[in-house]
Amino acid sequence: ETGVTQTPRHLVMGMTNKKSLKCEQHLGHNAMYWYKQSAKKPLELMFVYNFKEQTENNSVPSRFSPECPNSSHLFLHLHTLQPEDSALYLCASSHRLAGSSGANVLTFGAGSRLTVL
Amino acid sequence: KQEVTQIPAALSVPEGENLVLNCSFTDSAIYNLQWFRQDPGKGLTSLLLIQSSQREQTSGRLNASLDKSSGRSTLYIAASQPGDSATYLCAAGLPNDYKLSFGAGTTVTVRA
């Protein structure tokens, strides 16, 4: 385990379902991120939270809804998804926002593999 | 916008050969560059982080170099082993910009 835990690891859902992905870190990090990884494509940043406040919504469709109740937990609520949303969803955390001063390594979770039927 | 490219997309080598993985980026004003490893169906594991003021970083058999002027970073893996088989990704960060730009990765297969 890397210190960032994602559940569930695998999720299959229909287009009308509502589900949530959960991410948890106990590394004392203040920034958390959601990334989408599709086959043969670079990672796409979706959302960024810093000290529980959303600092970035990278033009993500509203069928993806993030929630960050505290600095240790991050959720991604899913509703009315499309088959093209099938991908590996990765959560990451860092002590400070990426781009801040000092070495700032991103720690990733193992990902949640989502399949939309 | 920072564009990061990794060529080749896939690489196959016999065990024991040294691996050379390339990463190029378009904006030389990077703050740092990170190399990650990803095993199939898994998340990313950080391997090395090079600050913009550094030229290289080493960890065991891994050595990463950074040449900002040419927009390149290279990851060297000495004496490759089958356990090194994975996808290796690089990511470049710009100052005050938390949108790390990732390359698509190089998938390495080390043949026993």
Short mmCIF file of N, CA, C and O in Angstrom, two decimals, chain A residues 1-70:
data_model
loop_
_atom_site.label_atom_id
_atom_site.label_comp_id
_atom_site.label_asym_id
_atom_site.label_seq_id
_atom_site.Cartn_x
_atom_site.Cartn_y
_atom_site.Cartn_z
N GLU A 1 0.83 -1.20 0.00
CA GLU A 1 0.00 0.00 0.00
C GLU A 1 0.87 1.25 0.00
O GLU A 1 1.91 1.31 0.64
N THR A 2 0.45 2.25 -0.74
CA THR A 2 1.26 3.45 -0.88
C THR A 2 0.93 4.49 0.17
O THR A 2 1.61 5.48 0.28
N GLY A 3 -0.14 4.30 0.93
CA GLY A 3 -0.58 5.32 1.84
C GLY A 3 -1.82 6.02 1.33
O GLY A 3 -2.43 6.80 2.05
N VAL A 4 -2.16 5.78 0.07
CA VAL A 4 -3.40 6.30 -0.50
C VAL A 4 -4.26 5.10 -0.88
O VAL A 4 -3.83 4.28 -1.68
N THR A 5 -5.42 5.00 -0.29
CA THR A 5 -6.29 3.85 -0.48
C THR A 5 -7.53 4.24 -1.28
O THR A 5 -8.20 5.21 -0.94
N GLN A 6 -7.79 3.48 -2.32
CA GLN A 6 -8.97 3.76 -3.16
C GLN A 6 -9.92 2.56 -3.12
O GLN A 6 -9.48 1.41 -3.21
N THR A 7 -11.20 2.85 -2.98
CA THR A 7 -12.23 1.82 -3.04
C THR A 7 -13.42 2.31 -3.85
O THR A 7 -13.70 3.53 -3.87
N PRO A 8 -14.11 1.43 -4.58
CA PRO A 8 -13.72 0.05 -4.81
C PRO A 8 -12.58 -0.04 -5.83
O PRO A 8 -12.30 0.93 -6.53
N ARG A 9 -11.94 -1.16 -5.95
CA ARG A 9 -10.88 -1.33 -6.95
C ARG A 9 -11.48 -1.54 -8.34
O ARG A 9 -10.87 -1.17 -9.34
N HIS A 10 -12.65 -2.16 -8.38
CA HIS A 10 -13.33 -2.40 -9.65
C HIS A 10 -14.80 -2.06 -9.48
O HIS A 10 -15.39 -2.36 -8.44
N LEU A 11 -15.37 -1.45 -10.51
CA LEU A 11 -16.77 -1.07 -10.46
C LEU A 11 -17.36 -1.19 -11.85
O LEU A 11 -16.79 -0.67 -12.81
N VAL A 12 -18.49 -1.89 -11.93
CA VAL A 12 -19.23 -1.99 -13.17
C VAL A 12 -20.60 -1.35 -12.93
O VAL A 12 -21.27 -1.68 -11.95
N MET A 13 -20.98 -0.41 -13.77
CA MET A 13 -22.25 0.25 -13.55
C MET A 13 -22.95 0.53 -14.88
O MET A 13 -22.30 0.67 -15.93
N GLY A 14 -24.27 0.59 -14.80
CA GLY A 14 -25.05 0.96 -15.96
C GLY A 14 -25.11 2.47 -16.08
O GLY A 14 -24.74 3.20 -15.16
N MET A 15 -25.57 2.93 -17.20
CA MET A 15 -25.57 4.37 -17.47
C MET A 15 -26.53 5.13 -16.57
O MET A 15 -26.38 6.34 -16.38
N THR A 16 -27.50 4.44 -15.97
CA THR A 16 -28.45 5.15 -15.12
C THR A 16 -28.13 5.03 -13.64
O THR A 16 -28.81 5.61 -12.80
N ASN A 17 -27.09 4.29 -13.32
CA ASN A 17 -26.74 4.09 -11.91
C ASN A 17 -26.09 5.34 -11.30
O ASN A 17 -25.56 6.20 -12.00
N LYS A 18 -26.12 5.35 -9.96
CA LYS A 18 -25.35 6.34 -9.19
C LYS A 18 -24.40 5.57 -8.29
O LYS A 18 -24.83 4.69 -7.54
N LYS A 19 -23.13 5.88 -8.38
CA LYS A 19 -22.13 5.23 -7.56
C LYS A 19 -21.11 6.28 -7.12
O LYS A 19 -21.07 7.40 -7.64
N SER A 20 -20.24 5.88 -6.18
CA SER A 20 -19.20 6.77 -5.71
C SER A 20 -17.87 6.05 -5.58
O SER A 20 -17.83 4.88 -5.20
N LEU A 21 -16.82 6.75 -5.90
CA LEU A 21 -15.46 6.28 -5.66
C LEU A 21 -14.93 7.01 -4.43
O LEU A 21 -15.20 8.19 -4.23
N LYS A 22 -14.15 6.27 -3.63
CA LYS A 22 -13.62 6.84 -2.40
C LYS A 22 -12.10 6.79 -2.40
O LYS A 22 -11.50 5.83 -2.87
N CYS A 23 -11.51 7.83 -1.86
CA CYS A 23 -10.06 7.90 -1.72
C CYS A 23 -9.75 8.38 -0.31
O CYS A 23 -10.37 9.32 0.20
N GLU A 24 -8.76 7.75 0.30
CA GLU A 24 -8.40 8.07 1.68
C GLU A 24 -6.88 8.09 1.82
O GLU A 24 -6.21 7.20 1.32
N GLN A 25 -6.36 9.12 2.46
CA GLN A 25 -4.92 9.16 2.72
C GLN A 25 -4.67 9.62 4.15
O GLN A 25 -5.36 10.51 4.65
N HIS A 26 -3.70 8.99 4.78
CA HIS A 26 -3.31 9.35 6.14
C HIS A 26 -1.83 9.69 6.16
O HIS A 26 -1.09 9.27 7.06
N LEU A 27 -1.43 10.42 5.13
CA LEU A 27 -0.04 10.84 5.00
C LEU A 27 0.17 12.26 5.51
O LEU A 27 1.29 12.78 5.44
N GLY A 28 -0.90 12.89 5.95
CA GLY A 28 -0.79 14.28 6.38
C GLY A 28 -0.70 15.25 5.23
O GLY A 28 -0.29 16.40 5.41
N HIS A 29 -1.07 14.80 4.04
CA HIS A 29 -1.03 15.66 2.86
C HIS A 29 -2.21 16.62 2.85
O HIS A 29 -3.29 16.32 3.37
N ASN A 30 -2.01 17.75 2.22
CA ASN A 30 -3.05 18.77 2.17
C ASN A 30 -3.72 18.90 0.81
O ASN A 30 -4.77 19.53 0.70
N ALA A 31 -3.11 18.35 -0.21
CA ALA A 31 -3.66 18.45 -1.56
C ALA A 31 -4.05 17.06 -2.05
O ALA A 31 -3.32 16.09 -1.83
N MET A 32 -5.20 16.98 -2.70
CA MET A 32 -5.67 15.71 -3.25
C MET A 32 -6.18 15.93 -4.67
O MET A 32 -6.69 17.02 -4.99
N TYR A 33 -6.04 14.92 -5.48
CA TYR A 33 -6.32 15.04 -6.91
C TYR A 33 -7.11 13.82 -7.40
O TYR A 33 -6.92 12.70 -6.92
N TRP A 34 -7.95 14.04 -8.39
CA TRP A 34 -8.53 12.95 -9.18
C TRP A 34 -7.97 13.05 -10.59
O TRP A 34 -8.00 14.11 -11.22
N TYR A 35 -7.47 11.89 -11.08
CA TYR A 35 -7.00 11.78 -12.46
C TYR A 35 -7.80 10.68 -13.16
O TYR A 35 -8.21 9.70 -12.54
N LYS A 36 -7.94 10.83 -14.46
CA LYS A 36 -8.55 9.80 -15.30
C LYS A 36 -7.47 9.25 -16.23
O LYS A 36 -6.73 10.02 -16.86
N GLN A 37 -7.38 7.92 -16.29
CA GLN A 37 -6.43 7.31 -17.20
C GLN A 37 -7.18 6.39 -18.16
O GLN A 37 -7.69 5.34 -17.77
N SER A 38 -7.22 6.79 -19.43
CA SER A 38 -7.82 5.97 -20.47
C SER A 38 -6.71 5.26 -21.22
O SER A 38 -5.56 5.69 -21.20
N ALA A 39 -7.09 4.18 -21.88
CA ALA A 39 -6.11 3.36 -22.59
C ALA A 39 -5.30 4.19 -23.58
O ALA A 39 -5.86 4.94 -24.37
N LYS A 40 -3.98 4.06 -23.49
CA LYS A 40 -3.04 4.67 -24.44
C LYS A 40 -3.08 6.19 -24.47
O LYS A 40 -2.65 6.81 -25.43
N LYS A 41 -3.62 6.81 -23.41
CA LYS A 41 -3.67 8.27 -23.35
C LYS A 41 -2.98 8.74 -22.09
O LYS A 41 -2.94 8.03 -21.08
N PRO A 42 -2.42 9.95 -22.10
CA PRO A 42 -1.81 10.49 -20.88
C PRO A 42 -2.85 10.69 -19.79
O PRO A 42 -4.04 10.86 -20.08
N LEU A 43 -2.39 10.70 -18.56
CA LEU A 43 -3.29 10.98 -17.46
C LEU A 43 -3.92 12.35 -17.63
O LEU A 43 -3.26 13.31 -18.01
N GLU A 44 -5.22 12.42 -17.34
CA GLU A 44 -5.94 13.68 -17.42
C GLU A 44 -6.32 14.12 -16.01
O GLU A 44 -7.01 13.38 -15.30
N LEU A 45 -5.90 15.31 -15.64
CA LEU A 45 -6.29 15.86 -14.35
C LEU A 45 -7.77 16.24 -14.40
O LEU A 45 -8.23 16.88 -15.34
N MET A 46 -8.52 15.82 -13.37
CA MET A 46 -9.94 16.14 -13.31
C MET A 46 -10.22 17.22 -12.27
O MET A 46 -10.79 18.26 -12.59
N PHE A 47 -9.85 16.95 -11.05
CA PHE A 47 -10.15 17.87 -9.95
C PHE A 47 -8.94 17.96 -9.02
O PHE A 47 -8.19 17.01 -8.86
N VAL A 48 -8.82 19.13 -8.38
CA VAL A 48 -7.77 19.36 -7.39
C VAL A 48 -8.40 20.00 -6.17
O VAL A 48 -9.19 20.94 -6.29
N TYR A 49 -8.04 19.50 -5.01
CA TYR A 49 -8.45 20.10 -3.75
C TYR A 49 -7.23 20.43 -2.94
O TYR A 49 -6.28 19.64 -2.87
N ASN A 50 -7.23 21.59 -2.31
CA ASN A 50 -6.15 21.99 -1.43
C ASN A 50 -6.77 22.46 -0.12
O ASN A 50 -7.59 23.39 -0.12
N PHE A 51 -6.42 21.81 0.98
CA PHE A 51 -7.04 22.11 2.27
C PHE A 51 -8.56 22.10 2.15
O PHE A 51 -9.25 23.02 2.60
N LYS A 52 -9.09 21.06 1.54
CA LYS A 52 -10.53 20.79 1.37
C LYS A 52 -11.21 21.71 0.36
O LYS A 52 -12.39 21.51 0.07
N GLU A 53 -10.53 22.69 -0.14
CA GLU A 53 -11.15 23.61 -1.09
C GLU A 53 -10.79 23.23 -2.52
O GLU A 53 -9.63 22.98 -2.83
N GLN A 54 -11.83 23.22 -3.38
CA GLN A 54 -11.56 22.87 -4.76
C GLN A 54 -10.84 24.00 -5.45
O GLN A 54 -11.31 25.15 -5.45
N THR A 55 -9.71 23.70 -6.02
CA THR A 55 -8.93 24.72 -6.70
C THR A 55 -8.94 24.54 -8.20
O THR A 55 -8.48 25.41 -8.94
N GLU A 56 -9.47 23.41 -8.66
CA GLU A 56 -9.46 23.17 -10.10
C GLU A 56 -10.57 22.21 -10.49
O GLU A 56 -10.77 21.19 -9.85
N ASN A 57 -11.29 22.59 -11.51
CA ASN A 57 -12.21 21.70 -12.18
C ASN A 57 -11.82 21.77 -13.64
O ASN A 57 -12.10 22.76 -14.31
N ASN A 58 -11.16 20.76 -14.12
CA ASN A 58 -10.54 20.82 -15.44
C ASN A 58 -11.56 20.51 -16.54
O ASN A 58 -11.39 19.57 -17.30
N SER A 59 -12.63 21.32 -16.57
CA SER A 59 -13.67 21.16 -17.61
C SER A 59 -14.26 19.75 -17.61
O SER A 59 -14.46 19.16 -18.67
N VAL A 60 -14.51 19.25 -16.43
CA VAL A 60 -15.06 17.90 -16.31
C VAL A 60 -16.59 17.97 -16.39
O VAL A 60 -17.20 18.85 -15.78
N PRO A 61 -17.22 17.04 -17.12
CA PRO A 61 -18.69 17.04 -17.21
C PRO A 61 -19.33 16.90 -15.84
O PRO A 61 -18.78 16.27 -14.92
N SER A 62 -20.52 17.48 -15.72
CA SER A 62 -21.20 17.52 -14.42
C SER A 62 -21.65 16.15 -13.93
O SER A 62 -22.05 16.01 -12.76
N ARG A 63 -21.59 15.13 -14.78
CA ARG A 63 -21.94 13.78 -14.33
C ARG A 63 -20.88 13.23 -13.36
O ARG A 63 -21.09 12.20 -12.73
N PHE A 64 -19.75 13.94 -13.26
CA PHE A 64 -18.74 13.64 -12.25
C PHE A 64 -18.81 14.74 -11.20
O PHE A 64 -18.64 15.92 -11.53
N SER A 65 -19.02 14.36 -9.95
CA SER A 65 -19.16 15.35 -8.89
C SER A 65 -18.22 15.00 -7.74
O SER A 65 -18.40 13.98 -7.08
N PRO A 66 -17.20 15.83 -7.49
CA PRO A 66 -16.28 15.53 -6.41
C PRO A 66 -16.77 16.05 -5.07
O PRO A 66 -17.60 16.96 -5.00
N GLU A 67 -16.24 15.45 -4.02
CA GLU A 67 -16.55 15.91 -2.66
C GLU A 67 -15.33 15.69 -1.80
O GLU A 67 -14.72 14.61 -1.84
N CYS A 68 -14.97 16.68 -1.01
CA CYS A 68 -13.80 16.57 -0.14
C CYS A 68 -14.20 17.05 1.25
O CYS A 68 -14.07 18.22 1.56
N PRO A 69 -14.69 16.15 2.09
CA PRO A 69 -15.17 16.55 3.42
C PRO A 69 -14.05 16.97 4.37
O PRO A 69 -14.28 17.75 5.29
N ASN A 70 -12.84 16.45 4.14
CA ASN A 70 -11.68 16.84 4.96
C ASN A 70 -10.42 16.54 4.16
O ASN A 70 -10.49 15.94 3.08
#
